mmCIF file of C-alpha atoms in Angstrom:
data_model
loop_
_atom_site.group_PDB
_atom_site.id
_atom_site.type_symbol
_atom_site.label_atom_id
_atom_site.label_comp_id
_atom_site.label_asym_id
_atom_site.label_seq_id
_atom_site.Cartn_x
_atom_site.Cartn_y
_atom_site.Cartn_z
ATOM 1 C CA VAL A 1 -76.870 41.498 21.838
ATOM 2 C CA PRO A 2 -75.027 40.504 25.226
ATOM 3 C CA GLU A 3 -72.513 37.580 24.866
ATOM 4 C CA ALA A 4 -74.784 35.541 27.201
ATOM 5 C CA TRP A 5 -77.593 35.690 24.694
ATOM 6 C CA ARG A 6 -75.522 34.014 21.919
ATOM 7 C CA CYS A 7 -76.333 30.355 21.209
ATOM 8 C CA ASP A 8 -78.863 30.220 24.171
ATOM 9 C CA GLY A 9 -81.504 28.472 22.057
ATOM 10 C CA ALA A 10 -83.569 31.695 21.474
ATOM 11 C CA ALA A 11 -83.187 33.963 18.490
ATOM 12 C CA ASP A 12 -82.461 37.574 19.703
ATOM 13 C CA CYS A 13 -81.211 39.104 16.605
ATOM 14 C CA GLY A 14 -83.796 39.946 13.852
ATOM 15 C CA ASP A 15 -81.922 37.694 11.365
ATOM 16 C CA GLY A 16 -81.162 34.947 13.966
ATOM 17 C CA THR A 17 -77.440 35.227 13.551
ATOM 18 C CA ASP A 18 -76.858 34.975 17.316
ATOM 19 C CA GLU A 19 -77.902 31.298 17.083
ATOM 20 C CA GLN A 20 -75.782 30.591 13.977
ATOM 21 C CA VAL A 21 -72.290 31.324 15.262
ATOM 22 C CA GLY A 22 -70.424 27.923 15.228
ATOM 23 C CA GLN A 23 -71.852 24.506 15.568
ATOM 24 C CA PRO A 24 -71.206 22.604 18.895
ATOM 25 C CA ALA A 25 -68.986 19.644 18.690
ATOM 26 C CA PRO A 26 -70.863 16.343 18.592
ATOM 27 C CA CYS A 27 -71.030 14.359 21.862
ATOM 28 C CA GLN A 28 -68.946 11.277 22.222
ATOM 29 C CA SER A 29 -70.421 7.764 22.602
ATOM 30 C CA HIS A 30 -70.208 7.919 26.459
ATOM 31 C CA GLU A 31 -71.935 11.342 26.577
ATOM 32 C CA TYR A 32 -75.562 12.539 26.664
ATOM 33 C CA PRO A 33 -76.417 15.599 24.476
ATOM 34 C CA CYS A 34 -78.169 18.333 26.469
ATOM 35 C CA GLY A 35 -80.610 20.512 24.641
ATOM 36 C CA LEU A 36 -78.385 23.554 24.327
ATOM 37 C CA GLY A 37 -75.514 21.828 22.679
ATOM 38 C CA THR A 38 -73.522 20.896 25.790
ATOM 39 C CA CYS A 39 -72.508 17.210 26.528
ATOM 40 C CA LEU A 40 -72.988 15.362 29.886
ATOM 41 C CA ASN A 41 -71.383 12.180 31.070
ATOM 42 C CA ALA A 42 -73.882 9.392 30.706
ATOM 43 C CA SER A 43 -73.466 8.334 34.446
ATOM 44 C CA LEU A 44 -74.989 11.654 35.448
ATOM 45 C CA VAL A 45 -78.165 11.180 33.339
ATOM 46 C CA CYS A 46 -81.342 10.135 35.336
ATOM 47 C CA ASP A 47 -79.521 10.250 38.609
ATOM 48 C CA GLY A 48 -82.129 12.448 40.344
ATOM 49 C CA ARG A 49 -80.126 15.591 39.930
ATOM 50 C CA GLN A 50 -80.589 18.107 37.091
ATOM 51 C CA ASP A 51 -77.193 18.737 35.330
ATOM 52 C CA CYS A 52 -78.288 20.024 31.937
ATOM 53 C CA ALA A 53 -79.461 23.657 31.949
ATOM 54 C CA ASP A 54 -82.664 22.707 30.300
ATOM 55 C CA GLY A 55 -83.249 19.773 32.693
ATOM 56 C CA SER A 56 -83.482 17.281 29.776
ATOM 57 C CA ASP A 57 -81.184 14.822 31.572
ATOM 58 C CA GLU A 58 -83.901 14.096 34.152
ATOM 59 C CA ALA A 59 -87.050 14.272 32.030
ATOM 60 C CA GLY A 60 -88.974 11.730 29.926
ATOM 61 C CA ASN A 61 -88.439 8.061 30.628
ATOM 62 C CA CYS A 62 -85.907 8.160 33.389
ATOM 63 C CA SER A 63 -88.140 5.924 35.435
ATOM 64 C CA VAL A 64 -87.894 3.036 32.964
ATOM 65 C CA PRO A 65 -85.331 0.562 34.369
ATOM 66 C CA CYS A 66 -82.603 -1.113 32.289
ATOM 67 C CA GLN A 67 -84.023 -4.529 31.264
ATOM 68 C CA LEU A 68 -82.441 -4.969 27.900
ATOM 69 C CA SER A 69 -79.106 -6.846 27.411
ATOM 70 C CA CYS A 70 -76.589 -4.115 26.334
ATOM 71 C CA ALA A 71 -73.241 -5.239 24.959
ATOM 72 C CA HIS A 72 -71.334 -3.389 27.702
ATOM 73 C CA LEU A 73 -73.115 -1.039 30.199
ATOM 74 C CA CYS A 74 -76.813 0.029 30.485
ATOM 75 C CA PHE A 75 -77.826 3.536 31.580
ATOM 76 C CA PRO A 76 -81.443 4.777 31.967
ATOM 77 C CA SER A 77 -82.195 7.557 29.616
ATOM 78 C CA PRO A 78 -84.921 10.232 29.103
ATOM 79 C CA GLN A 79 -85.560 8.592 25.712
ATOM 80 C CA GLY A 80 -85.786 5.082 27.289
ATOM 81 C CA PRO A 81 -83.148 2.384 26.804
ATOM 82 C CA ASP A 82 -81.822 2.520 23.239
ATOM 83 C CA GLY A 83 -78.712 1.532 21.293
ATOM 84 C CA LEU A 84 -77.725 -1.961 22.545
ATOM 85 C CA SER A 85 -74.429 -2.399 20.692
ATOM 86 C CA CYS A 86 -71.113 -0.635 21.428
ATOM 87 C CA MET A 87 -68.932 0.564 18.547
ATOM 88 C CA ASP A 88 -65.129 0.123 18.875
ATOM 89 C CA ILE A 89 -63.194 3.424 19.027
ATOM 90 C CA ASP A 90 -60.058 3.302 16.761
ATOM 91 C CA GLU A 91 -57.501 4.845 19.074
ATOM 92 C CA CYS A 92 -54.879 4.669 16.293
ATOM 93 C CA ALA A 93 -56.983 7.036 14.159
ATOM 94 C CA GLU A 94 -58.090 9.263 17.092
ATOM 95 C CA GLN A 95 -54.616 9.754 18.589
ATOM 96 C CA GLY A 96 -52.639 9.746 15.331
ATOM 97 C CA GLU A 97 -48.946 9.706 15.736
ATOM 98 C CA GLY A 98 -49.206 10.222 19.503
ATOM 99 C CA ALA A 99 -50.474 6.665 20.084
ATOM 100 C CA CYS A 100 -47.288 4.803 19.015
ATOM 101 C CA SER A 101 -43.792 5.963 17.891
ATOM 102 C CA GLN A 102 -43.936 3.595 14.815
ATOM 103 C CA THR A 103 -46.862 1.161 14.138
ATOM 104 C CA CYS A 104 -50.307 1.254 15.794
ATOM 105 C CA LEU A 105 -52.444 -1.829 15.732
ATOM 106 C CA ASN A 106 -56.197 -1.228 16.588
ATOM 107 C CA ALA A 107 -58.200 -3.966 18.469
ATOM 108 C CA PRO A 108 -61.738 -4.236 19.839
ATOM 109 C CA GLY A 109 -61.849 -2.003 23.007
ATOM 110 C CA SER A 110 -58.100 -1.250 22.871
ATOM 111 C CA TYR A 111 -54.984 -0.911 20.745
ATOM 112 C CA SER A 112 -51.336 -2.045 20.817
ATOM 113 C CA CYS A 113 -48.041 -0.745 19.454
ATOM 114 C CA ASP A 114 -45.471 -2.611 17.192
ATOM 115 C CA CYS A 115 -42.035 -1.850 15.878
ATOM 116 C CA LEU A 116 -40.330 -2.212 12.554
ATOM 117 C CA PRO A 117 -37.596 -4.781 12.024
ATOM 118 C CA GLY A 118 -34.446 -3.792 13.927
ATOM 119 C CA TYR A 119 -36.322 -2.099 16.783
ATOM 120 C CA LEU A 120 -37.640 -3.320 20.147
ATOM 121 C CA LEU A 121 -40.686 -2.051 22.011
ATOM 122 C CA GLU A 122 -39.808 -0.362 25.215
ATOM 123 C CA PRO A 123 -41.531 -1.320 28.511
ATOM 124 C CA ASP A 124 -43.890 1.570 28.220
ATOM 125 C CA GLY A 125 -45.501 -0.317 25.233
ATOM 126 C CA ARG A 126 -45.302 2.761 22.996
ATOM 127 C CA VAL A 127 -41.780 3.742 22.126
ATOM 128 C CA CYS A 128 -39.463 1.788 19.826
ATOM 129 C CA LYS A 129 -35.787 1.513 20.398
ATOM 130 C CA LEU A 130 -33.079 0.455 18.010
ATOM 131 C CA THR A 131 -31.324 -2.811 18.591
ATOM 132 C CA GLY A 132 -27.912 -4.063 17.555
ATOM 133 C CA PRO A 133 -24.655 -1.978 17.563
ATOM 134 C CA GLU A 134 -24.566 1.539 18.870
ATOM 135 C CA PRO A 135 -25.921 4.049 16.239
ATOM 136 C CA MET A 136 -23.361 6.602 15.193
ATOM 137 C CA LEU A 137 -23.802 10.142 14.235
ATOM 138 C CA LEU A 138 -21.487 11.657 11.574
ATOM 139 C CA VAL A 139 -20.693 15.224 12.517
ATOM 140 C CA ALA A 140 -18.762 17.892 10.562
ATOM 141 C CA VAL A 141 -17.389 20.749 12.548
ATOM 142 C CA GLN A 142 -15.228 23.370 10.551
ATOM 143 C CA SER A 143 -12.469 21.188 8.980
ATOM 144 C CA GLU A 144 -13.080 17.916 10.821
ATOM 145 C CA VAL A 145 -15.434 14.962 10.651
ATOM 146 C CA PHE A 146 -15.931 12.699 13.578
ATOM 147 C CA PHE A 147 -18.129 9.977 14.851
ATOM 148 C CA PHE A 148 -20.426 10.580 17.798
ATOM 149 C CA GLY A 149 -21.928 7.538 19.686
ATOM 150 C CA LEU A 150 -25.542 8.319 20.287
ATOM 151 C CA ARG A 151 -25.646 6.078 23.514
ATOM 152 C CA SER A 152 -22.095 6.401 24.832
ATOM 153 C CA GLY A 153 -21.410 9.965 23.684
ATOM 154 C CA HIS A 154 -17.928 8.755 22.536
ATOM 155 C CA GLU A 155 -16.214 10.933 19.961
ATOM 156 C CA GLU A 156 -13.679 9.713 17.325
ATOM 157 C CA VAL A 157 -12.159 11.854 14.528
ATOM 158 C CA LEU A 158 -12.590 10.266 11.071
ATOM 159 C CA LEU A 159 -10.797 12.837 9.010
ATOM 160 C CA ALA A 160 -9.113 16.289 9.394
ATOM 161 C CA THR A 161 -8.506 18.556 6.402
ATOM 162 C CA ASP A 162 -6.420 21.747 6.235
ATOM 163 C CA LYS A 163 -7.638 24.410 8.681
ATOM 164 C CA GLU A 164 -8.639 26.755 5.783
ATOM 165 C CA ARG A 165 -10.961 24.124 4.314
ATOM 166 C CA VAL A 166 -14.530 23.949 5.656
ATOM 167 C CA ILE A 167 -16.450 20.728 5.258
ATOM 168 C CA PHE A 168 -19.736 22.218 4.198
ATOM 169 C CA SER A 169 -22.063 19.319 3.415
ATOM 170 C CA LEU A 170 -21.886 15.644 4.294
ATOM 171 C CA ASP A 171 -23.320 12.369 3.469
ATOM 172 C CA TYR A 172 -22.581 8.582 3.699
ATOM 173 C CA ASP A 173 -22.588 5.648 1.326
ATOM 174 C CA LEU A 174 -23.541 2.651 3.440
ATOM 175 C CA MET A 175 -22.721 0.104 0.530
ATOM 176 C CA GLU A 176 -19.083 1.116 0.317
ATOM 177 C CA ARG A 177 -18.672 2.714 3.636
ATOM 178 C CA LYS A 178 -17.506 6.005 2.231
ATOM 179 C CA VAL A 179 -18.111 9.584 3.555
ATOM 180 C CA PHE A 180 -18.588 12.251 0.902
ATOM 181 C CA TRP A 181 -18.350 15.995 1.477
ATOM 182 C CA MET A 182 -18.316 19.350 -0.262
ATOM 183 C CA ASP A 183 -14.991 21.197 -0.138
ATOM 184 C CA LEU A 184 -15.821 24.822 -0.844
ATOM 185 C CA ALA A 185 -12.156 25.872 -0.861
ATOM 186 C CA THR A 186 -11.346 23.631 -3.933
ATOM 187 C CA GLU A 187 -14.908 23.594 -5.321
ATOM 188 C CA SER A 188 -14.821 19.773 -5.373
ATOM 189 C CA ILE A 189 -16.779 16.859 -3.907
ATOM 190 C CA ARG A 190 -14.447 14.540 -2.047
ATOM 191 C CA TRP A 191 -14.655 11.216 -0.234
ATOM 192 C CA GLN A 192 -12.870 9.117 2.322
ATOM 193 C CA GLY A 193 -13.513 5.479 3.317
ATOM 194 C CA LEU A 194 -13.961 4.359 6.831
ATOM 195 C CA ASP A 195 -10.935 2.115 6.171
ATOM 196 C CA PRO A 196 -7.610 4.060 6.564
ATOM 197 C CA GLY A 197 -5.913 5.283 3.566
ATOM 198 C CA LYS A 198 -8.867 5.288 1.102
ATOM 199 C CA LYS A 199 -9.735 8.652 -0.156
ATOM 200 C CA GLY A 200 -10.223 10.619 -3.439
ATOM 201 C CA THR A 201 -11.997 13.296 -5.420
ATOM 202 C CA LEU A 202 -15.320 12.604 -7.173
ATOM 203 C CA VAL A 203 -15.807 15.766 -9.105
ATOM 204 C CA LYS A 204 -14.243 19.254 -9.399
ATOM 205 C CA GLY A 205 -15.502 22.554 -10.653
ATOM 206 C CA VAL A 206 -18.821 22.493 -8.677
ATOM 207 C CA ARG A 207 -20.141 24.680 -5.930
ATOM 208 C CA SER A 208 -23.021 23.279 -3.863
ATOM 209 C CA ASP A 209 -25.151 24.071 -0.900
ATOM 210 C CA CYS A 210 -25.959 20.395 -0.220
ATOM 211 C CA ILE A 211 -24.958 16.915 -1.449
ATOM 212 C CA ALA A 212 -26.943 13.627 -1.019
ATOM 213 C CA VAL A 213 -25.889 10.021 -1.711
ATOM 214 C CA ASP A 214 -28.194 7.630 -3.689
ATOM 215 C CA TRP A 215 -26.704 4.416 -2.136
ATOM 216 C CA LEU A 216 -29.142 2.176 -4.128
ATOM 217 C CA GLY A 217 -28.736 3.660 -7.596
ATOM 218 C CA ARG A 218 -25.118 4.518 -7.095
ATOM 219 C CA ASN A 219 -25.310 8.238 -7.815
ATOM 220 C CA LEU A 220 -24.523 11.414 -5.930
ATOM 221 C CA TYR A 221 -26.859 14.488 -6.231
ATOM 222 C CA TRP A 222 -26.228 18.091 -5.296
ATOM 223 C CA THR A 223 -27.926 21.490 -5.588
ATOM 224 C CA ASP A 224 -26.541 24.570 -7.181
ATOM 225 C CA GLY A 225 -28.489 27.403 -5.835
ATOM 226 C CA ALA A 226 -26.902 30.228 -7.937
ATOM 227 C CA ALA A 227 -27.584 28.292 -11.174
ATOM 228 C CA GLY A 228 -31.058 26.989 -9.953
ATOM 229 C CA GLN A 229 -30.087 23.325 -10.718
ATOM 230 C CA VAL A 230 -30.064 19.928 -9.235
ATOM 231 C CA LEU A 231 -27.252 17.844 -10.647
ATOM 232 C CA ALA A 232 -25.914 14.197 -10.302
ATOM 233 C CA THR A 233 -22.876 12.036 -11.049
ATOM 234 C CA ARG A 234 -21.991 8.361 -10.674
ATOM 235 C CA LEU A 235 -20.611 7.357 -7.294
ATOM 236 C CA GLY A 236 -17.984 5.313 -9.057
ATOM 237 C CA ALA A 237 -16.696 8.148 -11.177
ATOM 238 C CA ALA A 238 -13.006 8.958 -10.829
ATOM 239 C CA TRP A 239 -11.708 12.595 -11.526
ATOM 240 C CA ARG A 240 -9.997 12.639 -14.962
ATOM 241 C CA GLY A 241 -9.734 16.366 -15.481
ATOM 242 C CA ILE A 242 -13.146 16.945 -16.988
ATOM 243 C CA PRO A 243 -16.335 17.258 -14.897
ATOM 244 C CA GLU A 244 -18.742 14.356 -15.541
ATOM 245 C CA TYR A 245 -22.235 15.008 -14.309
ATOM 246 C CA THR A 246 -25.853 15.327 -15.451
ATOM 247 C CA VAL A 247 -28.273 18.186 -14.931
ATOM 248 C CA VAL A 248 -31.342 16.439 -13.435
ATOM 249 C CA MET A 249 -33.459 19.594 -13.021
ATOM 250 C CA ASP A 250 -33.041 23.046 -14.393
ATOM 251 C CA GLY A 251 -35.130 26.130 -15.295
ATOM 252 C CA ASP A 252 -37.938 26.887 -12.881
ATOM 253 C CA LEU A 253 -36.106 26.127 -9.598
ATOM 254 C CA ASP A 254 -35.916 29.212 -7.281
ATOM 255 C CA GLN A 255 -32.618 28.870 -5.436
ATOM 256 C CA PRO A 256 -32.593 25.186 -4.547
ATOM 257 C CA HIS A 257 -30.765 24.704 -1.174
ATOM 258 C CA SER A 258 -31.142 21.606 0.911
ATOM 259 C CA LEU A 259 -31.608 18.124 -0.628
ATOM 260 C CA VAL A 260 -32.493 14.703 0.705
ATOM 261 C CA LEU A 261 -33.153 11.340 -1.051
ATOM 262 C CA GLN A 262 -35.388 8.412 -0.568
ATOM 263 C CA PRO A 263 -33.690 5.725 -2.689
ATOM 264 C CA LEU A 264 -36.144 2.866 -1.933
ATOM 265 C CA ALA A 265 -38.937 4.985 -3.369
ATOM 266 C CA GLY A 266 -36.890 6.611 -6.074
ATOM 267 C CA LEU A 267 -37.802 10.097 -4.705
ATOM 268 C CA LEU A 268 -35.917 13.295 -4.013
ATOM 269 C CA TYR A 269 -36.975 16.237 -1.827
ATOM 270 C CA TRP A 270 -35.380 19.695 -1.890
ATOM 271 C CA SER A 271 -35.997 23.137 -0.454
ATOM 272 C CA GLU A 272 -36.053 26.334 -2.309
ATOM 273 C CA VAL A 273 -35.190 29.647 -0.559
ATOM 274 C CA GLY A 274 -35.960 32.229 -3.212
ATOM 275 C CA SER A 275 -38.792 34.744 -3.213
ATOM 276 C CA HIS A 276 -41.269 32.048 -2.327
ATOM 277 C CA PRO A 277 -39.709 29.498 -0.009
ATOM 278 C CA ARG A 278 -41.123 25.961 -0.411
ATOM 279 C CA LEU A 279 -40.496 22.250 -0.169
ATOM 280 C CA MET A 280 -40.496 20.235 -3.344
ATOM 281 C CA GLU A 281 -40.715 16.533 -4.399
ATOM 282 C CA ALA A 282 -39.712 14.721 -7.680
ATOM 283 C CA THR A 283 -38.674 11.416 -8.889
ATOM 284 C CA MET A 284 -34.898 10.899 -9.036
ATOM 285 C CA ASP A 285 -34.833 11.501 -12.799
ATOM 286 C CA GLY A 286 -36.282 14.889 -12.309
ATOM 287 C CA SER A 287 -39.868 14.141 -13.495
ATOM 288 C CA ARG A 288 -43.136 14.308 -11.610
ATOM 289 C CA GLU A 289 -42.073 17.541 -9.867
ATOM 290 C CA HIS A 290 -44.602 19.048 -7.524
ATOM 291 C CA VAL A 291 -44.857 21.349 -4.498
ATOM 292 C CA LEU A 292 -44.955 19.589 -1.119
ATOM 293 C CA LEU A 293 -45.260 22.596 1.090
ATOM 294 C CA ALA A 294 -45.408 26.261 0.298
ATOM 295 C CA GLN A 295 -46.739 28.050 3.350
ATOM 296 C CA GLY A 296 -45.290 28.938 6.751
ATOM 297 C CA LEU A 297 -41.695 28.718 5.597
ATOM 298 C CA GLY A 298 -38.830 31.247 5.949
ATOM 299 C CA TRP A 299 -35.559 29.791 4.999
ATOM 300 C CA PRO A 300 -35.915 25.995 5.018
ATOM 301 C CA THR A 301 -32.586 24.066 5.154
ATOM 302 C CA ALA A 302 -31.188 20.809 6.509
ATOM 303 C CA LEU A 303 -33.827 18.459 5.267
ATOM 304 C CA ALA A 304 -34.068 14.966 6.837
ATOM 305 C CA LEU A 305 -36.485 12.060 6.421
ATOM 306 C CA ASP A 306 -37.903 9.847 9.146
ATOM 307 C CA LEU A 307 -39.272 6.928 7.224
ATOM 308 C CA PRO A 308 -40.886 5.007 10.074
ATOM 309 C CA THR A 309 -43.313 7.943 10.681
ATOM 310 C CA TRP A 310 -43.361 8.968 7.028
ATOM 311 C CA ARG A 311 -42.321 12.510 7.806
ATOM 312 C CA ILE A 312 -39.828 15.104 6.452
ATOM 313 C CA PHE A 313 -38.066 17.564 8.877
ATOM 314 C CA TRP A 314 -36.328 20.912 8.203
ATOM 315 C CA LEU A 315 -34.491 23.613 9.939
ATOM 316 C CA ASP A 316 -35.851 27.064 9.254
ATOM 317 C CA GLU A 317 -33.013 29.552 9.723
ATOM 318 C CA LYS A 318 -35.232 32.629 9.243
ATOM 319 C CA LEU A 319 -37.915 31.568 11.787
ATOM 320 C CA GLY A 320 -35.356 29.970 14.231
ATOM 321 C CA SER A 321 -37.437 26.661 14.300
ATOM 322 C CA VAL A 322 -37.457 23.027 13.387
ATOM 323 C CA GLY A 323 -40.611 21.945 11.497
ATOM 324 C CA SER A 324 -41.893 18.575 10.161
ATOM 325 C CA ALA A 325 -44.729 17.400 7.855
ATOM 326 C CA ARG A 326 -46.038 14.194 6.413
ATOM 327 C CA LEU A 327 -44.559 13.249 3.102
ATOM 328 C CA ASP A 328 -47.872 14.238 1.414
ATOM 329 C CA GLY A 329 -47.503 17.768 2.860
ATOM 330 C CA THR A 330 -50.206 17.380 5.549
ATOM 331 C CA SER A 331 -49.930 17.475 9.398
ATOM 332 C CA VAL A 332 -47.397 20.253 9.592
ATOM 333 C CA LYS A 333 -45.790 20.674 13.027
ATOM 334 C CA VAL A 334 -43.294 23.055 14.595
#
């Protein structure tokens, strides 16, 4: 049948399928449902002009005036005045993460945004900005690690290793103010304090794609993609000639690559880049392992958590994109 005959209110196909393709979206509270599934602003109903294709907006009891006490506004209707109370719309639920950058508080007829401790609400009433000292970004470029001020753009070199050594993975212990990194040249995990002169080696004989500091439980985790393992050692360990570490997870891991921790919840997240790329979650002792996301991924690396919005981010080197999802695996965005 012609396209114009589909969903026109009359069955033209013998089996009626031209009237079964898709259901029209329900009209909102401020709209009037026309007979053919379209929605009309309530202010256009009973205004003396036919706006619905079937004329239903000007039929019936349009002549009956508004004499009832509605909660907000009263419009004449073909069905006569009906529905006196207005229901609040939850903008926080309708707009989701677009309503506020951190916390959304619904109120009757409106909503407001709030910020977590340590943040201030911007004049736009939506975006939260960090207070206190300037936040610093730790950056590793080849054989150097330096600070980068996120407001001033100021750069300061923290450490510089030999030119042939590449600082491959990097993390920070906020309790003891130490920077840990993977030294591929010597197959060791090393550290340096923010105070001058303090440095050392945590463990040798390891080769890792990614390290992550558990500043709360005082452990350091790393992935071994070739062995298909996630391992850990104590942050306070000192190199005595024998590797001291624990295999946290082994066996069914398919090339674990990037790793990120959530110490306050006792959780770890990692990516696998084998034959079936996926994002995984488990408790920090390696139990309660489950798949977080297993679709739409090419080569997920560089995991990062944004706890205020309860999301995990990743860089997909194969797809050339940055993606994110909620920590339950829903609401995937690119």
